[in-house]
Tab-separated table of C-alpha atoms in Angstrom:
chain	number	residue	atom	x	y	z
C	21	MET	CA	24.144	-6.177	7.762
C	22	ARG	CA	20.385	-6.472	8.100
C	23	VAL	CA	17.954	-4.572	5.863
C	24	SER	CA	14.457	-3.503	6.812
C	25	PRO	CA	11.455	-5.639	5.801
C	26	GLU	CA	10.000	-2.649	3.914
C	27	PHE	CA	13.139	-2.393	1.757
C	28	GLU	CA	13.021	-6.128	1.026
C	29	ARG	CA	9.373	-5.793	-0.090
C	30	GLN	CA	10.251	-2.868	-2.355
C	31	MET	CA	13.003	-4.938	-3.963
C	32	ARG	CA	10.409	-7.653	-4.699
C	33	GLY	CA	8.234	-5.158	-6.616
C	34	TYR	CA	6.001	-3.721	-3.911
C	35	GLY	CA	5.133	-0.030	-4.047
C	36	MET	CA	3.211	2.360	-1.818
C	37	THR	CA	-0.548	2.247	-2.359
C	38	THR	CA	-2.834	4.888	-0.878
C	39	ALA	CA	-6.614	4.471	-0.947
C	40	HIS	CA	-9.164	7.183	-0.207
C	41	ILE	CA	-12.298	5.373	0.964
C	42	LEU	CA	-15.735	6.997	1.255
C	43	TYR	CA	-18.299	5.048	3.237
C	44	HIS	CA	-21.805	5.562	4.583
C	45	MET	CA	-22.200	6.057	8.318
C	46	PRO	CA	-23.902	2.948	9.791
C	47	ASP	CA	-26.702	4.890	11.540
C	48	PHE	CA	-26.995	7.761	9.030
C	49	HIS	CA	-26.732	6.357	5.503
C	50	SER	CA	-27.015	9.777	3.879
C	51	VAL	CA	-23.792	10.929	5.625
C	52	LEU	CA	-20.448	10.011	4.050
C	53	GLN	CA	-17.291	9.560	6.093
C	54	THR	CA	-13.745	9.343	4.767
C	55	TYR	CA	-10.926	6.923	5.590
C	56	VAL	CA	-7.381	6.858	4.211
C	57	TRP	CA	-5.583	3.498	3.966
C	58	GLN	CA	-1.911	3.118	3.048
C	59	ASP	CA	0.294	0.035	2.722
C	60	TYR	CA	2.829	-1.648	0.454
C	61	ASP	CA	1.104	-3.504	-2.374
C	62	ILE	CA	1.742	-4.918	-5.851
C	63	ALA	CA	0.174	-3.263	-8.911
C	64	PRO	CA	-1.937	-3.983	-10.914
C	65	ASP	CA	-3.662	-6.714	-8.858
C	66	PHE	CA	-3.452	-4.968	-5.433
C	67	PRO	CA	-3.889	-8.079	-3.233
C	68	ALA	CA	-3.399	-6.184	0.065
C	69	LEU	CA	-5.997	-3.543	-0.837
C	70	LYS	CA	-8.475	-6.189	-1.990
C	71	LYS	CA	-7.931	-8.131	1.253
C	72	PHE	CA	-8.584	-4.978	3.301
C	73	LEU	CA	-11.746	-4.128	1.342
C	74	ASP	CA	-13.011	-7.713	1.694
C	75	PHE	CA	-12.433	-7.467	5.462
C	76	TRP	CA	-14.282	-4.127	5.520
C	77	GLU	CA	-17.334	-5.510	3.726
C	78	ALA	CA	-17.412	-8.665	5.880
C	79	HIS	CA	-16.853	-7.159	9.346
C	80	LEU	CA	-17.611	-3.408	9.386
C	81	ASP	CA	-21.054	-1.817	9.416
C	82	GLY	CA	-20.410	1.215	7.195
C	83	PRO	CA	-21.154	0.229	3.580
C	84	LEU	CA	-18.596	1.403	1.021
C	85	HIS	CA	-19.530	4.263	-1.287
C	86	SER	CA	-16.350	4.589	-3.358
C	87	VAL	CA	-12.617	3.872	-3.343
C	88	ARG	CA	-9.959	5.942	-5.126
C	89	TYR	CA	-6.375	4.780	-5.071
C	90	ALA	CA	-2.898	5.760	-6.192
C	91	HIS	CA	0.217	3.621	-6.456
C	92	LYS	CA	3.893	4.526	-6.706
C	93	SER	CA	6.852	2.184	-6.983
C	94	LEU	CA	9.488	3.636	-4.687
C	95	ILE	CA	12.469	1.769	-6.118
C	96	GLY	CA	12.740	1.118	-9.816
C	97	PRO	CA	15.281	-0.745	-11.922
C	98	SER	CA	16.935	2.478	-13.073
C	99	GLU	CA	17.449	3.687	-9.502
C	100	TRP	CA	19.207	0.668	-8.050
C	101	ARG	CA	21.915	-1.655	-9.312
C	102	ALA	CA	24.074	-4.331	-7.750
C	103	ILE	CA	27.730	-3.618	-7.057
C	104	ASP	CA	30.027	-6.241	-8.574
C	105	GLY	CA	33.314	-5.189	-7.003
C	106	GLU	CA	35.245	-2.834	-4.754
C	107	PHE	CA	38.102	-0.417	-5.288
C	108	HIS	CA	40.727	-0.024	-2.571
C	109	LEU	CA	42.806	3.155	-2.544
C	110	HIS	CA	46.149	3.171	-0.736
């Protein structure tokens, strides 16, 4: 049986991170635009989010104004446990 890559990442401690990004329009710096980014990431360091923001600052023209984020672990230790055996009836 094969499990999905997302499930494997969750079992390694990844959770869902959502970032609300406000940035200045390249041609109209007084106008703010919004962008929502979502991916699996590891709290509290957030390497995937930091990589995305580094890419943004290096390659995109709209300078960042602010970033708000939320993180939720989807699978926790109390919600999952390994099965050590089986019961056969009849």
